[in-house]
């Protein structure tokens, strides 16, 4: 069975600083990987996904993530954090069922942004 | 973008009562919807997959008689927590699936906070 580990419960950064959120996965086949952001009162929003091809994927809001098979990692990065990026971030690995990808989520990392 | 709503956003009920949560896809039709449960500071756990016009598929360990799911139309799925108890208090999130060119993407609702007294 697949699993996702997000080792950091909280991350605190200053506005304008760079950000890296860690994600390690366990999956027997080629993984389908996702990063979501959850803001209070809003649903989870997909930031980016990796299915195949270029291991560096670009997402929305200036985020990117790099798939490293040798390390079973899919870390999320942003070069300059904005105060509005404060939220909960979830990494997920998807199991494919037909055309659907059923995600298994990590426990999330809470991003705190200091002015 | 695709929008999914949930109603109510918060509900408080007495132990032993039943609560219905609605999940609607506002601007697209969804053959498949999903229900998740999220405990504080924990990840989302898939409870069941809901297909329009057929019975829901429940994940292992989820009580079918406790969590009744109905997907009567392509834009509405409901989750009814029957005979709710304090341990059912949680954050319930639904998602609706949209078929894109290369894969089916899930769009998530904002969640419903259930508190059972």
JSON list of N, CA and C in Angstrom, two decimals, chain A residues 11-21 37 39 47 60-63 76-89 110-115:
[
{"chain": "A", "resi": 11, "resn": "UNK", "atom": "N", "xyz": [6.32, 24.71, 9.51]},
{"chain": "A", "resi": 11, "resn": "UNK", "atom": "CA", "xyz": [7.48, 25.40, 8.94]},
{"chain": "A", "resi": 11, "resn": "UNK", "atom": "C", "xyz": [7.21, 26.89, 9.06]},
{"chain": "A", "resi": 12, "resn": "UNK", "atom": "N", "xyz": [8.19, 27.62, 9.59]},
{"chain": "A", "resi": 12, "resn": "UNK", "atom": "CA", "xyz": [8.06, 29.07, 9.72]},
{"chain": "A", "resi": 12, "resn": "UNK", "atom": "C", "xyz": [9.11, 29.74, 8.86]},
{"chain": "A", "resi": 13, "resn": "UNK", "atom": "N", "xyz": [8.68, 30.64, 8.01]},
{"chain": "A", "resi": 13, "resn": "UNK", "atom": "CA", "xyz": [9.60, 31.39, 7.17]},
{"chain": "A", "resi": 13, "resn": "UNK", "atom": "C", "xyz": [9.24, 32.86, 7.21]},
{"chain": "A", "resi": 14, "resn": "UNK", "atom": "N", "xyz": [10.19, 33.68, 6.85]},
{"chain": "A", "resi": 14, "resn": "UNK", "atom": "CA", "xyz": [9.93, 35.12, 6.73]},
{"chain": "A", "resi": 14, "resn": "UNK", "atom": "C", "xyz": [9.46, 35.41, 5.31]},
{"chain": "A", "resi": 15, "resn": "UNK", "atom": "N", "xyz": [8.62, 36.40, 5.21]},
{"chain": "A", "resi": 15, "resn": "UNK", "atom": "CA", "xyz": [8.13, 36.78, 3.89]},
{"chain": "A", "resi": 15, "resn": "UNK", "atom": "C", "xyz": [9.31, 37.16, 3.01]},
{"chain": "A", "resi": 16, "resn": "UNK", "atom": "N", "xyz": [9.30, 36.65, 1.80]},
{"chain": "A", "resi": 16, "resn": "UNK", "atom": "CA", "xyz": [10.40, 36.91, 0.88]},
{"chain": "A", "resi": 16, "resn": "UNK", "atom": "C", "xyz": [11.47, 35.84, 0.88]},
{"chain": "A", "resi": 17, "resn": "UNK", "atom": "N", "xyz": [11.49, 35.01, 1.90]},
{"chain": "A", "resi": 17, "resn": "UNK", "atom": "CA", "xyz": [12.47, 33.93, 1.98]},
{"chain": "A", "resi": 17, "resn": "UNK", "atom": "C", "xyz": [12.04, 32.77, 1.11]},
{"chain": "A", "resi": 18, "resn": "UNK", "atom": "N", "xyz": [13.00, 31.88, 0.84]},
{"chain": "A", "resi": 18, "resn": "UNK", "atom": "CA", "xyz": [12.68, 30.70, 0.05]},
{"chain": "A", "resi": 18, "resn": "UNK", "atom": "C", "xyz": [12.05, 29.62, 0.94]},
{"chain": "A", "resi": 19, "resn": "UNK", "atom": "N", "xyz": [11.39, 28.69, 0.28]},
{"chain": "A", "resi": 19, "resn": "UNK", "atom": "CA", "xyz": [10.64, 27.66, 1.00]},
{"chain": "A", "resi": 19, "resn": "UNK", "atom": "C", "xyz": [10.89, 26.30, 0.38]},
{"chain": "A", "resi": 20, "resn": "UNK", "atom": "N", "xyz": [11.04, 25.30, 1.24]},
{"chain": "A", "resi": 20, "resn": "UNK", "atom": "CA", "xyz": [11.04, 23.91, 0.76]},
{"chain": "A", "resi": 20, "resn": "UNK", "atom": "C", "xyz": [10.26, 23.07, 1.76]},
{"chain": "A", "resi": 21, "resn": "UNK", "atom": "N", "xyz": [9.24, 22.40, 1.28]},
{"chain": "A", "resi": 21, "resn": "UNK", "atom": "CA", "xyz": [8.45, 21.48, 2.09]},
{"chain": "A", "resi": 21, "resn": "UNK", "atom": "C", "xyz": [8.77, 20.06, 1.65]},
{"chain": "A", "resi": 37, "resn": "UNK", "atom": "N", "xyz": [-2.89, 22.62, -1.49]},
{"chain": "A", "resi": 37, "resn": "UNK", "atom": "CA", "xyz": [-2.88, 23.62, -0.44]},
{"chain": "A", "resi": 37, "resn": "UNK", "atom": "C", "xyz": [-4.29, 23.75, 0.11]},
{"chain": "A", "resi": 39, "resn": "UNK", "atom": "N", "xyz": [-6.52, 26.23, 2.56]},
{"chain": "A", "resi": 39, "resn": "UNK", "atom": "CA", "xyz": [-6.66, 27.46, 3.32]},
{"chain": "A", "resi": 39, "resn": "UNK", "atom": "C", "xyz": [-7.97, 27.42, 4.09]},
{"chain": "A", "resi": 47, "resn": "UNK", "atom": "N", "xyz": [-1.90, 22.29, -6.41]},
{"chain": "A", "resi": 47, "resn": "UNK", "atom": "CA", "xyz": [-0.80, 23.18, -6.79]},
{"chain": "A", "resi": 47, "resn": "UNK", "atom": "C", "xyz": [-0.07, 22.64, -8.01]},
{"chain": "A", "resi": 60, "resn": "UNK", "atom": "N", "xyz": [1.00, 26.21, -9.91]},
{"chain": "A", "resi": 60, "resn": "UNK", "atom": "CA", "xyz": [0.41, 27.53, -9.80]},
{"chain": "A", "resi": 60, "resn": "UNK", "atom": "C", "xyz": [1.04, 28.29, -8.63]},
{"chain": "A", "resi": 61, "resn": "UNK", "atom": "N", "xyz": [0.83, 29.58, -8.59]},
{"chain": "A", "resi": 61, "resn": "UNK", "atom": "CA", "xyz": [1.26, 30.45, -7.52]},
{"chain": "A", "resi": 61, "resn": "UNK", "atom": "C", "xyz": [2.78, 30.45, -7.32]},
{"chain": "A", "resi": 62, "resn": "UNK", "atom": "N", "xyz": [3.53, 30.12, -8.36]},
{"chain": "A", "resi": 62, "resn": "UNK", "atom": "CA", "xyz": [4.98, 30.17, -8.28]},
{"chain": "A", "resi": 62, "resn": "UNK", "atom": "C", "xyz": [5.64, 28.98, -7.63]},
{"chain": "A", "resi": 63, "resn": "UNK", "atom": "N", "xyz": [4.88, 27.93, -7.36]},
{"chain": "A", "resi": 63, "resn": "UNK", "atom": "CA", "xyz": [5.44, 26.72, -6.74]},
{"chain": "A", "resi": 63, "resn": "UNK", "atom": "C", "xyz": [6.01, 25.77, -7.80]},
{"chain": "A", "resi": 76, "resn": "UNK", "atom": "N", "xyz": [8.40, 20.25, -2.34]},
{"chain": "A", "resi": 76, "resn": "UNK", "atom": "CA", "xyz": [7.78, 21.46, -2.89]},
{"chain": "A", "resi": 76, "resn": "UNK", "atom": "C", "xyz": [8.65, 22.67, -2.58]},
{"chain": "A", "resi": 77, "resn": "UNK", "atom": "N", "xyz": [8.81, 23.55, -3.56]},
{"chain": "A", "resi": 77, "resn": "UNK", "atom": "CA", "xyz": [9.68, 24.71, -3.36]},
{"chain": "A", "resi": 77, "resn": "UNK", "atom": "C", "xyz": [9.01, 25.96, -3.90]},
{"chain": "A", "resi": 78, "resn": "UNK", "atom": "N", "xyz": [9.44, 27.08, -3.30]},
{"chain": "A", "resi": 78, "resn": "UNK", "atom": "CA", "xyz": [9.04, 28.38, -3.82]},
{"chain": "A", "resi": 78, "resn": "UNK", "atom": "C", "xyz": [10.19, 29.33, -3.50]},
{"chain": "A", "resi": 79, "resn": "UNK", "atom": "N", "xyz": [10.64, 30.11, -4.48]},
{"chain": "A", "resi": 79, "resn": "UNK", "atom": "CA", "xyz": [11.83, 30.95, -4.24]},
{"chain": "A", "resi": 79, "resn": "UNK", "atom": "C", "xyz": [11.58, 32.12, -3.30]},
{"chain": "A", "resi": 80, "resn": "UNK", "atom": "N", "xyz": [10.36, 32.65, -3.27]},
{"chain": "A", "resi": 80, "resn": "UNK", "atom": "CA", "xyz": [10.08, 33.81, -2.45]},
{"chain": "A", "resi": 80, "resn": "UNK", "atom": "C", "xyz": [8.64, 33.70, -1.93]},
{"chain": "A", "resi": 81, "resn": "UNK", "atom": "N", "xyz": [8.52, 33.54, -0.64]},
{"chain": "A", "resi": 81, "resn": "UNK", "atom": "CA", "xyz": [7.21, 33.29, -0.04]},
{"chain": "A", "resi": 81, "resn": "UNK", "atom": "C", "xyz": [6.47, 34.61, 0.22]},
{"chain": "A", "resi": 82, "resn": "UNK", "atom": "N", "xyz": [5.19, 34.58, -0.02]},
{"chain": "A", "resi": 82, "resn": "UNK", "atom": "CA", "xyz": [4.31, 35.74, 0.25]},
{"chain": "A", "resi": 82, "resn": "UNK", "atom": "C", "xyz": [3.46, 35.42, 1.47]},
{"chain": "A", "resi": 83, "resn": "UNK", "atom": "N", "xyz": [3.00, 36.46, 2.16]},
{"chain": "A", "resi": 83, "resn": "UNK", "atom": "CA", "xyz": [2.20, 36.22, 3.37]},
{"chain": "A", "resi": 83, "resn": "UNK", "atom": "C", "xyz": [0.96, 35.40, 3.05]},
{"chain": "A", "resi": 84, "resn": "UNK", "atom": "N", "xyz": [0.45, 35.54, 1.85]},
{"chain": "A", "resi": 84, "resn": "UNK", "atom": "CA", "xyz": [-0.77, 34.82, 1.48]},
{"chain": "A", "resi": 84, "resn": "UNK", "atom": "C", "xyz": [-0.52, 33.33, 1.28]},
{"chain": "A", "resi": 85, "resn": "UNK", "atom": "N", "xyz": [0.74, 32.91, 1.31]},
{"chain": "A", "resi": 85, "resn": "UNK", "atom": "CA", "xyz": [1.04, 31.48, 1.16]},
{"chain": "A", "resi": 85, "resn": "UNK", "atom": "C", "xyz": [0.83, 30.72, 2.47]},
{"chain": "A", "resi": 86, "resn": "UNK", "atom": "N", "xyz": [0.61, 31.42, 3.57]},
{"chain": "A", "resi": 86, "resn": "UNK", "atom": "CA", "xyz": [0.37, 30.75, 4.85]},
{"chain": "A", "resi": 86, "resn": "UNK", "atom": "C", "xyz": [-0.86, 29.87, 4.73]},
{"chain": "A", "resi": 87, "resn": "UNK", "atom": "N", "xyz": [-0.68, 28.58, 4.95]},
{"chain": "A", "resi": 87, "resn": "UNK", "atom": "CA", "xyz": [-1.77, 27.60, 4.77]},
{"chain": "A", "resi": 87, "resn": "UNK", "atom": "C", "xyz": [-1.24, 26.23, 5.17]},
{"chain": "A", "resi": 88, "resn": "UNK", "atom": "N", "xyz": [-2.08, 25.24, 4.96]},
{"chain": "A", "resi": 88, "resn": "UNK", "atom": "CA", "xyz": [-1.70, 23.84, 5.19]},
{"chain": "A", "resi": 88, "resn": "UNK", "atom": "C", "xyz": [-1.41, 23.21, 3.84]},
{"chain": "A", "resi": 89, "resn": "UNK", "atom": "N", "xyz": [-0.30, 22.50, 3.75]},
{"chain": "A", "resi": 89, "resn": "UNK", "atom": "CA", "xyz": [0.12, 21.90, 2.49]},
{"chain": "A", "resi": 89, "resn": "UNK", "atom": "C", "xyz": [0.15, 20.38, 2.62]},
{"chain": "A", "resi": 110, "resn": "UNK", "atom": "N", "xyz": [2.05, 22.69, 8.10]},
{"chain": "A", "resi": 110, "resn": "UNK", "atom": "CA", "xyz": [1.47, 24.03, 8.28]},
{"chain": "A", "resi": 110, "resn": "UNK", "atom": "C", "xyz": [2.56, 25.07, 8.05]},
{"chain": "A", "resi": 111, "resn": "UNK", "atom": "N", "xyz": [2.32, 25.96, 7.09]},
{"chain": "A", "resi": 111, "resn": "UNK", "atom": "CA", "xyz": [3.28, 27.00, 6.76]},
{"chain": "A", "resi": 111, "resn": "UNK", "atom": "C", "xyz": [2.88, 28.30, 7.46]},
{"chain": "A", "resi": 112, "resn": "UNK", "atom": "N", "xyz": [3.80, 28.82, 8.24]},
{"chain": "A", "resi": 112, "resn": "UNK", "atom": "CA", "xyz": [3.60, 30.10, 8.92]},
{"chain": "A", "resi": 112, "resn": "UNK", "atom": "C", "xyz": [4.56, 31.10, 8.29]},
{"chain": "A", "resi": 113, "resn": "UNK", "atom": "N", "xyz": [4.03, 32.25, 7.93]},
{"chain": "A", "resi": 113, "resn": "UNK", "atom": "CA", "xyz": [4.84, 33.27, 7.28]},
{"chain": "A", "resi": 113, "resn": "UNK", "atom": "C", "xyz": [4.92, 34.49, 8.18]},
{"chain": "A", "resi": 114, "resn": "UNK", "atom": "N", "xyz": [6.13, 34.86, 8.55]},
{"chain": "A", "resi": 114, "resn": "UNK", "atom": "CA", "xyz": [6.35, 36.06, 9.36]},
{"chain": "A", "resi": 114, "resn": "UNK", "atom": "C", "xyz": [6.60, 37.25, 8.46]},
{"chain": "A", "resi": 115, "resn": "UNK", "atom": "N", "xyz": [6.06, 38.42, 8.85]},
{"chain": "A", "resi": 115, "resn": "UNK", "atom": "CA", "xyz": [6.27, 39.61, 8.02]},
{"chain": "A", "resi": 115, "resn": "UNK", "atom": "C", "xyz": [7.73, 40.08, 8.05]}
]
